mmCIF file with all atom_site columns, C-alpha atoms and ligand atoms in Angstrom:
data_model
loop_
_atom_site.group_PDB
_atom_site.id
_atom_site.type_symbol
_atom_site.label_atom_id
_atom_site.label_alt_id
_atom_site.label_comp_id
_atom_site.label_asym_id
_atom_site.label_entity_id
_atom_site.label_seq_id
_atom_site.pdbx_PDB_ins_code
_atom_site.Cartn_x
_atom_site.Cartn_y
_atom_site.Cartn_z
_atom_site.occupancy
_atom_site.B_iso_or_equiv
_atom_site.pdbx_formal_charge
_atom_site.auth_seq_id
_atom_site.auth_comp_id
_atom_site.auth_asym_id
_atom_site.auth_atom_id
_atom_site.pdbx_PDB_model_num
ATOM   1   C  CA  . MET A 1 1   ? 99.674  118.044 97.748  1.00 87.00 ? 1   MET A CA  1
ATOM   2   C  CA  . LEU A 1 2   ? 96.772  115.914 96.291  1.00 94.00 ? 2   LEU A CA  1
ATOM   3   C  CA  . ASP A 1 3   ? 97.869  116.519 92.996  1.00 96.00 ? 3   ASP A CA  1
ATOM   4   C  CA  . LYS A 1 4   ? 101.254 115.728 94.194  1.00 97.00 ? 4   LYS A CA  1
ATOM   5   C  CA  . LEU A 1 5   ? 99.979  112.583 95.361  1.00 97.00 ? 5   LEU A CA  1
ATOM   6   C  CA  . VAL A 1 6   ? 97.850  111.785 92.019  1.00 98.00 ? 6   VAL A CA  1
ATOM   7   C  CA  . ALA A 1 7   ? 100.812 112.257 89.656  1.00 98.00 ? 7   ALA A CA  1
ATOM   8   C  CA  . GLN A 1 8   ? 102.765 109.985 91.748  1.00 97.00 ? 8   GLN A CA  1
ATOM   9   C  CA  . TYR A 1 9   ? 100.024 107.246 92.061  1.00 98.00 ? 9   TYR A CA  1
ATOM   10  C  CA  . SER A 1 10  ? 100.234 107.586 88.051  1.00 98.00 ? 10  SER A CA  1
ATOM   11  C  CA  . ALA A 1 11  ? 104.031 107.379 87.614  1.00 98.00 ? 11  ALA A CA  1
ATOM   12  C  CA  . ILE A 1 12  ? 103.474 103.779 89.803  1.00 98.00 ? 12  ILE A CA  1
ATOM   13  C  CA  . ILE A 1 13  ? 101.215 102.417 88.034  1.00 97.00 ? 13  ILE A CA  1
ATOM   14  C  CA  . GLU A 1 14  ? 103.150 103.078 84.536  1.00 97.00 ? 14  GLU A CA  1
ATOM   15  C  CA  . SER A 1 15  ? 106.141 101.818 86.281  1.00 98.00 ? 15  SER A CA  1
ATOM   16  C  CA  . LEU A 1 16  ? 104.346 98.799  87.043  1.00 97.00 ? 16  LEU A CA  1
ATOM   17  C  CA  . GLY A 1 17  ? 103.590 98.410  83.125  1.00 97.00 ? 17  GLY A CA  1
ATOM   18  C  CA  . GLU A 1 18  ? 99.882  99.452  82.691  1.00 98.00 ? 18  GLU A CA  1
ATOM   19  C  CA  . ASP A 1 19  ? 98.726  102.027 81.078  1.00 97.00 ? 19  ASP A CA  1
ATOM   20  C  CA  . VAL A 1 20  ? 97.425  104.922 83.127  1.00 96.00 ? 20  VAL A CA  1
ATOM   21  C  CA  . ASN A 1 21  ? 94.795  106.165 80.345  1.00 96.00 ? 21  ASN A CA  1
ATOM   22  C  CA  . ARG A 1 22  ? 92.813  102.915 79.607  1.00 97.00 ? 22  ARG A CA  1
ATOM   23  C  CA  . GLU A 1 23  ? 89.038  102.927 80.809  1.00 96.00 ? 23  GLU A CA  1
ATOM   24  C  CA  . GLY A 1 24  ? 89.793  101.423 84.210  1.00 97.00 ? 24  GLY A CA  1
ATOM   25  C  CA  . LEU A 1 25  ? 92.604  102.899 85.855  1.00 97.00 ? 25  LEU A CA  1
ATOM   26  C  CA  . ARG A 1 26  ? 91.602  106.395 84.190  1.00 96.00 ? 26  ARG A CA  1
ATOM   27  C  CA  . ASP A 1 27  ? 90.634  107.987 87.768  1.00 97.00 ? 27  ASP A CA  1
ATOM   28  C  CA  . THR A 1 28  ? 92.891  105.443 89.514  1.00 98.00 ? 28  THR A CA  1
ATOM   29  C  CA  . PRO A 1 29  ? 95.046  107.925 90.678  1.00 98.00 ? 29  PRO A CA  1
ATOM   30  C  CA  . LYS A 1 30  ? 92.799  110.161 92.197  1.00 98.00 ? 30  LYS A CA  1
ATOM   31  C  CA  . ARG A 1 31  ? 91.465  107.458 93.708  1.00 98.00 ? 31  ARG A CA  1
ATOM   32  C  CA  . ALA A 1 32  ? 94.229  105.735 95.143  1.00 98.00 ? 32  ALA A CA  1
ATOM   33  C  CA  . ALA A 1 33  ? 95.231  109.763 96.140  1.00 98.00 ? 33  ALA A CA  1
ATOM   34  C  CA  . LYS A 1 34  ? 92.627  110.052 98.912  1.00 98.00 ? 34  LYS A CA  1
ATOM   35  C  CA  . ALA A 1 35  ? 92.569  106.915 99.314  1.00 97.00 ? 35  ALA A CA  1
ATOM   36  C  CA  . MET A 1 36  ? 95.568  107.035 101.030 1.00 97.00 ? 36  MET A CA  1
ATOM   37  C  CA  . GLN A 1 37  ? 95.250  110.139 102.753 1.00 97.00 ? 37  GLN A CA  1
ATOM   38  C  CA  . PHE A 1 38  ? 92.191  108.465 104.042 1.00 97.00 ? 38  PHE A CA  1
ATOM   39  C  CA  . LEU A 1 39  ? 94.664  106.263 105.972 1.00 97.00 ? 39  LEU A CA  1
ATOM   40  C  CA  . CYS A 1 40  ? 96.962  108.084 106.912 1.00 97.00 ? 40  CYS A CA  1
ATOM   41  C  CA  . ARG A 1 41  ? 94.642  110.987 108.301 1.00 97.00 ? 41  ARG A CA  1
ATOM   42  C  CA  . GLY A 1 42  ? 96.117  110.196 111.700 1.00 98.00 ? 42  GLY A CA  1
ATOM   43  C  CA  . TYR A 1 43  ? 99.210  112.616 110.920 1.00 97.00 ? 43  TYR A CA  1
ATOM   44  C  CA  . ASN A 1 44  ? 96.830  115.551 111.036 1.00 96.00 ? 44  ASN A CA  1
ATOM   45  C  CA  . GLN A 1 45  ? 94.630  114.932 114.351 1.00 97.00 ? 45  GLN A CA  1
ATOM   46  C  CA  . SER A 1 46  ? 96.136  115.516 118.215 1.00 96.00 ? 46  SER A CA  1
ATOM   47  C  CA  . LEU A 1 47  ? 95.081  113.999 120.853 1.00 96.00 ? 47  LEU A CA  1
ATOM   48  C  CA  . GLU A 1 48  ? 93.303  117.332 122.204 1.00 94.00 ? 48  GLU A CA  1
ATOM   49  C  CA  . GLU A 1 49  ? 91.308  116.927 119.053 1.00 94.00 ? 49  GLU A CA  1
ATOM   50  C  CA  . VAL A 1 50  ? 90.157  113.697 119.147 1.00 95.00 ? 50  VAL A CA  1
ATOM   51  C  CA  . THR A 1 51  ? 89.428  113.191 123.008 1.00 93.00 ? 51  THR A CA  1
ATOM   52  C  CA  . ASN A 1 52  ? 87.424  116.082 122.988 1.00 88.00 ? 52  ASN A CA  1
ATOM   53  C  CA  . GLY A 1 53  ? 87.149  117.167 126.567 1.00 86.00 ? 53  GLY A CA  1
ATOM   54  C  CA  . ALA A 1 54  ? 85.448  113.970 127.209 1.00 91.00 ? 54  ALA A CA  1
ATOM   55  C  CA  . ILE A 1 55  ? 87.103  113.369 130.976 1.00 90.00 ? 55  ILE A CA  1
ATOM   56  C  CA  . PHE A 1 56  ? 84.962  112.779 133.652 1.00 93.00 ? 56  PHE A CA  1
ATOM   57  C  CA  . GLU A 1 57  ? 84.982  112.772 137.136 1.00 92.00 ? 57  GLU A CA  1
ATOM   58  C  CA  . SER A 1 58  ? 84.321  109.175 138.575 1.00 92.00 ? 58  SER A CA  1
ATOM   59  C  CA  . ASP A 1 59  ? 85.476  107.449 142.272 1.00 90.00 ? 59  ASP A CA  1
ATOM   60  C  CA  . THR A 1 60  ? 85.970  104.687 140.760 1.00 90.00 ? 60  THR A CA  1
ATOM   61  C  CA  . ASP A 1 61  ? 89.285  102.768 141.192 1.00 89.00 ? 61  ASP A CA  1
ATOM   62  C  CA  . GLU A 1 62  ? 87.351  99.321  139.225 1.00 93.00 ? 62  GLU A CA  1
ATOM   63  C  CA  . MET A 1 63  ? 89.219  98.318  136.113 1.00 95.00 ? 63  MET A CA  1
ATOM   64  C  CA  . VAL A 1 64  ? 88.254  99.374  133.304 1.00 95.00 ? 64  VAL A CA  1
ATOM   65  C  CA  . LEU A 1 65  ? 88.281  97.326  129.644 1.00 95.00 ? 65  LEU A CA  1
ATOM   66  C  CA  . VAL A 1 66  ? 86.797  98.653  126.333 1.00 96.00 ? 66  VAL A CA  1
ATOM   67  C  CA  . LYS A 1 67  ? 87.319  95.243  124.120 1.00 95.00 ? 67  LYS A CA  1
ATOM   68  C  CA  . ASP A 1 68  ? 87.609  94.682  120.758 1.00 95.00 ? 68  ASP A CA  1
ATOM   69  C  CA  . ILE A 1 69  ? 88.323  97.892  118.970 1.00 97.00 ? 69  ILE A CA  1
ATOM   70  C  CA  . GLU A 1 70  ? 88.608  97.102  115.443 1.00 97.00 ? 70  GLU A CA  1
ATOM   71  C  CA  . LEU A 1 71  ? 92.238  98.136  113.970 1.00 97.00 ? 71  LEU A CA  1
ATOM   72  C  CA  . TYR A 1 72  ? 92.960  99.408  110.541 1.00 98.00 ? 72  TYR A CA  1
ATOM   73  C  CA  . SER A 1 73  ? 96.939  100.554 109.482 1.00 98.00 ? 73  SER A CA  1
ATOM   74  C  CA  . LEU A 1 74  ? 99.573  100.276 107.609 1.00 98.00 ? 74  LEU A CA  1
ATOM   75  C  CA  . CYS A 1 75  ? 102.837 98.669  107.934 1.00 97.00 ? 75  CYS A CA  1
ATOM   76  C  CA  . GLU A 1 76  ? 105.737 100.953 107.726 1.00 97.00 ? 76  GLU A CA  1
ATOM   77  C  CA  . HIS A 1 77  ? 107.788 98.781  105.900 1.00 95.00 ? 77  HIS A CA  1
ATOM   78  C  CA  . HIS A 1 78  ? 105.572 97.742  102.941 1.00 95.00 ? 78  HIS A CA  1
ATOM   79  C  CA  . LEU A 1 79  ? 102.410 100.037 103.194 1.00 96.00 ? 79  LEU A CA  1
ATOM   80  C  CA  . LEU A 1 80  ? 99.950  97.116  103.822 1.00 96.00 ? 80  LEU A CA  1
ATOM   81  C  CA  . PRO A 1 81  ? 97.693  96.945  105.780 1.00 97.00 ? 81  PRO A CA  1
ATOM   82  C  CA  . PHE A 1 82  ? 97.167  95.070  109.144 1.00 97.00 ? 82  PHE A CA  1
ATOM   83  C  CA  . ILE A 1 83  ? 93.919  94.629  110.476 1.00 97.00 ? 83  ILE A CA  1
ATOM   84  C  CA  . GLY A 1 84  ? 93.118  92.903  113.846 1.00 97.00 ? 84  GLY A CA  1
ATOM   85  C  CA  . ARG A 1 85  ? 91.400  94.347  117.124 1.00 97.00 ? 85  ARG A CA  1
ATOM   86  C  CA  . CYS A 1 86  ? 92.367  96.477  119.792 1.00 98.00 ? 86  CYS A CA  1
ATOM   87  C  CA  . HIS A 1 87  ? 91.410  95.705  124.177 1.00 97.00 ? 87  HIS A CA  1
ATOM   88  C  CA  . ILE A 1 88  ? 92.205  98.410  126.078 1.00 98.00 ? 88  ILE A CA  1
ATOM   89  C  CA  . ALA A 1 89  ? 92.045  98.074  130.145 1.00 97.00 ? 89  ALA A CA  1
ATOM   90  C  CA  . TYR A 1 90  ? 93.090  101.225 132.326 1.00 97.00 ? 90  TYR A CA  1
ATOM   91  C  CA  . ILE A 1 91  ? 93.006  101.677 135.911 1.00 96.00 ? 91  ILE A CA  1
ATOM   92  C  CA  . PRO A 1 92  ? 91.027  105.370 137.340 1.00 96.00 ? 92  PRO A CA  1
ATOM   93  C  CA  . ASN A 1 93  ? 93.004  107.631 139.164 1.00 95.00 ? 93  ASN A CA  1
ATOM   94  C  CA  . GLY A 1 94  ? 89.414  110.322 139.406 1.00 94.00 ? 94  GLY A CA  1
ATOM   95  C  CA  . LYS A 1 95  ? 88.671  110.557 136.133 1.00 94.00 ? 95  LYS A CA  1
ATOM   96  C  CA  . VAL A 1 96  ? 87.505  108.422 133.243 1.00 95.00 ? 96  VAL A CA  1
ATOM   97  C  CA  . LEU A 1 97  ? 87.513  108.711 129.599 1.00 95.00 ? 97  LEU A CA  1
ATOM   98  C  CA  . GLY A 1 98  ? 84.432  108.306 127.482 1.00 94.00 ? 98  GLY A CA  1
ATOM   99  C  CA  . LEU A 1 99  ? 83.886  105.504 125.485 1.00 93.00 ? 99  LEU A CA  1
ATOM   100 C  CA  . SER A 1 100 ? 83.793  105.922 122.400 1.00 94.00 ? 100 SER A CA  1
ATOM   101 C  CA  . LYS A 1 101 ? 87.272  107.961 122.915 1.00 97.00 ? 101 LYS A CA  1
ATOM   102 C  CA  . PHE A 1 102 ? 89.319  105.129 123.285 1.00 97.00 ? 102 PHE A CA  1
ATOM   103 C  CA  . ALA A 1 103 ? 88.383  104.377 119.385 1.00 97.00 ? 103 ALA A CA  1
ATOM   104 C  CA  . ARG A 1 104 ? 89.656  107.549 118.976 1.00 97.00 ? 104 ARG A CA  1
ATOM   105 C  CA  . ILE A 1 105 ? 92.489  107.361 119.862 1.00 98.00 ? 105 ILE A CA  1
ATOM   106 C  CA  . VAL A 1 106 ? 92.899  103.587 118.354 1.00 98.00 ? 106 VAL A CA  1
ATOM   107 C  CA  . ASP A 1 107 ? 92.280  105.801 115.215 1.00 98.00 ? 107 ASP A CA  1
ATOM   108 C  CA  . MET A 1 108 ? 94.478  108.849 115.258 1.00 98.00 ? 108 MET A CA  1
ATOM   109 C  CA  . PHE A 1 109 ? 97.720  106.703 115.603 1.00 98.00 ? 109 PHE A CA  1
ATOM   110 C  CA  . ALA A 1 110 ? 96.140  103.189 113.194 1.00 98.00 ? 110 ALA A CA  1
ATOM   111 C  CA  . ARG A 1 111 ? 95.714  106.084 110.669 1.00 98.00 ? 111 ARG A CA  1
ATOM   112 C  CA  . ARG A 1 112 ? 99.977  106.062 110.159 1.00 98.00 ? 112 ARG A CA  1
ATOM   113 C  CA  . MET A 1 113 ? 102.400 104.556 109.097 1.00 98.00 ? 113 MET A CA  1
ATOM   114 C  CA  . GLN A 1 114 ? 103.201 101.967 112.027 1.00 98.00 ? 114 GLN A CA  1
ATOM   115 C  CA  . ILE A 1 115 ? 104.864 98.572  113.311 1.00 97.00 ? 115 ILE A CA  1
ATOM   116 C  CA  . GLN A 1 116 ? 102.549 97.220  115.688 1.00 97.00 ? 116 GLN A CA  1
ATOM   117 C  CA  . GLU A 1 117 ? 104.527 97.775  118.316 1.00 97.00 ? 117 GLU A CA  1
ATOM   118 C  CA  . ASN A 1 118 ? 104.616 101.317 118.009 1.00 98.00 ? 118 ASN A CA  1
ATOM   119 C  CA  . LEU A 1 119 ? 101.460 101.628 117.368 1.00 98.00 ? 119 LEU A CA  1
ATOM   120 C  CA  . THR A 1 120 ? 100.489 99.277  121.217 1.00 98.00 ? 120 THR A CA  1
ATOM   121 C  CA  . ARG A 1 121 ? 102.774 101.990 123.216 1.00 98.00 ? 121 ARG A CA  1
ATOM   122 C  CA  . GLN A 1 122 ? 101.516 104.852 121.959 1.00 98.00 ? 122 GLN A CA  1
ATOM   123 C  CA  . ILE A 1 123 ? 97.843  103.956 122.214 1.00 98.00 ? 123 ILE A CA  1
ATOM   124 C  CA  . ALA A 1 124 ? 98.985  102.779 126.059 1.00 98.00 ? 124 ALA A CA  1
ATOM   125 C  CA  . GLU A 1 125 ? 101.037 106.058 126.733 1.00 98.00 ? 125 GLU A CA  1
ATOM   126 C  CA  . ALA A 1 126 ? 98.334  108.972 125.024 1.00 98.00 ? 126 ALA A CA  1
ATOM   127 C  CA  . VAL A 1 127 ? 95.546  106.956 127.542 1.00 97.00 ? 127 VAL A CA  1
ATOM   128 C  CA  . LEU A 1 128 ? 97.838  107.402 130.540 1.00 97.00 ? 128 LEU A CA  1
ATOM   129 C  CA  . LYS A 1 129 ? 98.436  110.658 129.339 1.00 96.00 ? 129 LYS A CA  1
ATOM   130 C  CA  . VAL A 1 130 ? 94.604  112.302 129.386 1.00 96.00 ? 130 VAL A CA  1
ATOM   131 C  CA  . THR A 1 131 ? 93.439  109.762 131.838 1.00 95.00 ? 131 THR A CA  1
ATOM   132 C  CA  . ASN A 1 132 ? 96.428  109.942 134.607 1.00 95.00 ? 132 ASN A CA  1
ATOM   133 C  CA  . ALA A 1 133 ? 95.035  106.460 135.433 1.00 96.00 ? 133 ALA A CA  1
ATOM   134 C  CA  . HIS A 1 134 ? 96.992  104.176 138.112 1.00 96.00 ? 134 HIS A CA  1
ATOM   135 C  CA  . GLY A 1 135 ? 97.451  101.440 135.127 1.00 96.00 ? 135 GLY A CA  1
ATOM   136 C  CA  . VAL A 1 136 ? 97.216  101.075 131.566 1.00 97.00 ? 136 VAL A CA  1
ATOM   137 C  CA  . GLY A 1 137 ? 97.336  97.723  129.445 1.00 97.00 ? 137 GLY A CA  1
ATOM   138 C  CA  . VAL A 1 138 ? 96.760  97.546  125.671 1.00 98.00 ? 138 VAL A CA  1
ATOM   139 C  CA  . ILE A 1 139 ? 96.449  94.482  123.527 1.00 97.00 ? 139 ILE A CA  1
ATOM   140 C  CA  . ILE A 1 140 ? 96.659  93.942  119.618 1.00 97.00 ? 140 ILE A CA  1
ATOM   141 C  CA  . GLU A 1 141 ? 95.894  91.409  118.033 1.00 96.00 ? 141 GLU A CA  1
ATOM   142 C  CA  . ALA A 1 142 ? 96.286  91.582  114.358 1.00 97.00 ? 142 ALA A CA  1
ATOM   143 C  CA  . ARG A 1 143 ? 97.226  90.226  111.056 1.00 96.00 ? 143 ARG A CA  1
ATOM   144 C  CA  . HIS A 1 144 ? 99.670  91.565  109.009 1.00 95.00 ? 144 HIS A CA  1
ATOM   145 C  CA  . MET A 1 145 ? 99.044  91.359  104.818 1.00 94.00 ? 145 MET A CA  1
ATOM   146 C  CA  . CYS A 1 146 ? 102.607 91.974  104.146 1.00 92.00 ? 146 CYS A CA  1
ATOM   147 C  CA  . MET A 1 147 ? 103.091 88.287  105.870 1.00 90.00 ? 147 MET A CA  1
ATOM   148 C  CA  . MET A 1 148 ? 99.577  86.732  104.402 1.00 90.00 ? 148 MET A CA  1
ATOM   149 C  CA  . MET A 1 149 ? 99.846  88.447  100.377 1.00 89.00 ? 149 MET A CA  1
ATOM   150 C  CA  . ARG A 1 150 ? 103.669 87.960  100.163 1.00 85.00 ? 150 ARG A CA  1
ATOM   151 C  CA  . GLY A 1 151 ? 106.703 86.777  101.177 1.00 79.00 ? 151 GLY A CA  1
ATOM   152 C  CA  . VAL A 1 152 ? 106.312 83.440  103.137 1.00 74.00 ? 152 VAL A CA  1
ATOM   153 C  CA  . GLU A 1 153 ? 102.624 83.854  102.265 1.00 71.00 ? 153 GLU A CA  1
ATOM   154 C  CA  . LYS A 1 154 ? 101.298 82.438  105.602 1.00 72.00 ? 154 LYS A CA  1
ATOM   155 C  CA  . GLN A 1 155 ? 97.410  82.911  105.926 1.00 74.00 ? 155 GLN A CA  1
ATOM   156 C  CA  . ASN A 1 156 ? 96.881  82.367  109.815 1.00 77.00 ? 156 ASN A CA  1
ATOM   157 C  CA  . SER A 1 157 ? 99.235  83.832  111.971 1.00 85.00 ? 157 SER A CA  1
ATOM   158 C  CA  . VAL A 1 158 ? 98.495  86.581  114.523 1.00 91.00 ? 158 VAL A CA  1
ATOM   159 C  CA  . MET A 1 159 ? 101.023 89.022  115.303 1.00 93.00 ? 159 MET A CA  1
ATOM   160 C  CA  . SER A 1 160 ? 99.822  89.766  119.141 1.00 94.00 ? 160 SER A CA  1
ATOM   161 C  CA  . SER A 1 161 ? 101.811 92.623  121.307 1.00 96.00 ? 161 SER A CA  1
ATOM   162 C  CA  . SER A 1 162 ? 100.976 94.229  124.372 1.00 96.00 ? 162 SER A CA  1
ATOM   163 C  CA  . VAL A 1 163 ? 101.661 96.877  126.734 1.00 97.00 ? 163 VAL A CA  1
ATOM   164 C  CA  . MET A 1 164 ? 101.017 97.700  130.364 1.00 97.00 ? 164 MET A CA  1
ATOM   165 C  CA  . LEU A 1 165 ? 102.457 100.370 132.429 1.00 97.00 ? 165 LEU A CA  1
ATOM   166 C  CA  . GLY A 1 166 ? 102.301 101.647 135.848 1.00 96.00 ? 166 GLY A CA  1
ATOM   167 C  CA  . SER A 1 167 ? 99.803  99.227  137.806 1.00 94.00 ? 167 SER A CA  1
ATOM   168 C  CA  . MET A 1 168 ? 99.142  97.122  135.337 1.00 94.00 ? 168 MET A CA  1
ATOM   169 C  CA  . ARG A 1 169 ? 102.401 96.592  134.838 1.00 94.00 ? 169 ARG A CA  1
ATOM   170 C  CA  . ASN A 1 170 ? 103.753 96.121  138.563 1.00 94.00 ? 170 ASN A CA  1
ATOM   171 C  CA  . ASN A 1 171 ? 100.956 94.629  139.791 1.00 93.00 ? 171 ASN A CA  1
ATOM   172 C  CA  . PRO A 1 172 ? 100.309 90.928  138.655 1.00 92.00 ? 172 PRO A CA  1
ATOM   173 C  CA  . SER A 1 173 ? 97.027  90.004  139.861 1.00 92.00 ? 173 SER A CA  1
ATOM   174 C  CA  . THR A 1 174 ? 95.440  93.076  137.908 1.00 91.00 ? 174 THR A CA  1
ATOM   175 C  CA  . ARG A 1 175 ? 97.914  92.084  134.934 1.00 91.00 ? 175 ARG A CA  1
ATOM   176 C  CA  . SER A 1 176 ? 96.230  88.487  135.031 1.00 92.00 ? 176 SER A CA  1
ATOM   177 C  CA  . GLU A 1 177 ? 92.759  90.048  135.390 1.00 92.00 ? 177 GLU A CA  1
ATOM   178 C  CA  . PHE A 1 178 ? 93.036  91.848  132.558 1.00 93.00 ? 178 PHE A CA  1
ATOM   179 C  CA  . LEU A 1 179 ? 94.158  89.079  129.966 1.00 91.00 ? 179 LEU A CA  1
ATOM   180 C  CA  . THR A 1 180 ? 91.285  87.207  131.530 1.00 91.00 ? 180 THR A CA  1
ATOM   181 C  CA  . LEU A 1 181 ? 89.011  89.436  130.660 1.00 90.00 ? 181 LEU A CA  1
ATOM   182 C  CA  . VAL A 1 182 ? 90.127  89.588  127.619 1.00 90.00 ? 182 VAL A CA  1
ATOM   183 C  CA  . HIS A 1 183 ? 90.488  86.268  126.279 1.00 87.00 ? 183 HIS A CA  1
ATOM   184 C  CA  . SER A 1 184 ? 86.605  85.303  127.580 1.00 84.00 ? 184 SER A CA  1
ATOM   185 C  CA  . ARG A 1 185 ? 84.703  84.868  125.201 1.00 69.00 ? 185 ARG A CA  1
ATOM   186 C  CA  . ARG A 1 186 ? 81.718  87.486  124.996 1.00 62.00 ? 186 ARG A CA  1
ATOM   187 C  CA  . ALA A 1 187 ? 78.343  86.855  126.169 1.00 55.00 ? 187 ALA A CA  1
ATOM   188 C  CA  . LEU A 1 188 ? 75.938  89.288  124.360 1.00 56.00 ? 188 LEU A CA  1
HETATM 189 ZN ZN1 . ZN  B 2 .   ? 105.009 95.138  106.448 1.00 88.74 ? 1   ZN  B ZN1 1
#
């Protein structure tokens, strides 16, 4: 699979008018192929594998918020990066998930070809699935290179998307608690 990708990157570079044999580009097809495999490694992961049994019994029913998870993804329309932050909140229902696992769930879905709206929903549904929470909310704020570097060349626009499930969707005070916590600046 890597060999095929390397050959295809050579062809792309040549098609763009470059000399793939010049010194600076000689190893580029291989490096680019490996980089792209890394950026798409989420296709080879599963929810079971990334959460790895880190589900713990707990009787808390207060909102748990994991804020400012770094996010790097590729837009499926242009294969250009979009980067930003993801905020996840959930209302536990007898079980809590280990903190680092939220970042791993985000990564599993972000390291694929994506659109931000689908990515947001996939993360929310995965958190609901593993925790069986009363409610889950996910917000992603991201900058898209396909808007910044090409097309409209808007450098400062941030796209925001959210998905609310269960009590996070149905209970206005829970939802507004989440939004307030996400938008409060950190005190640390
Ligand atoms: Zn795009």
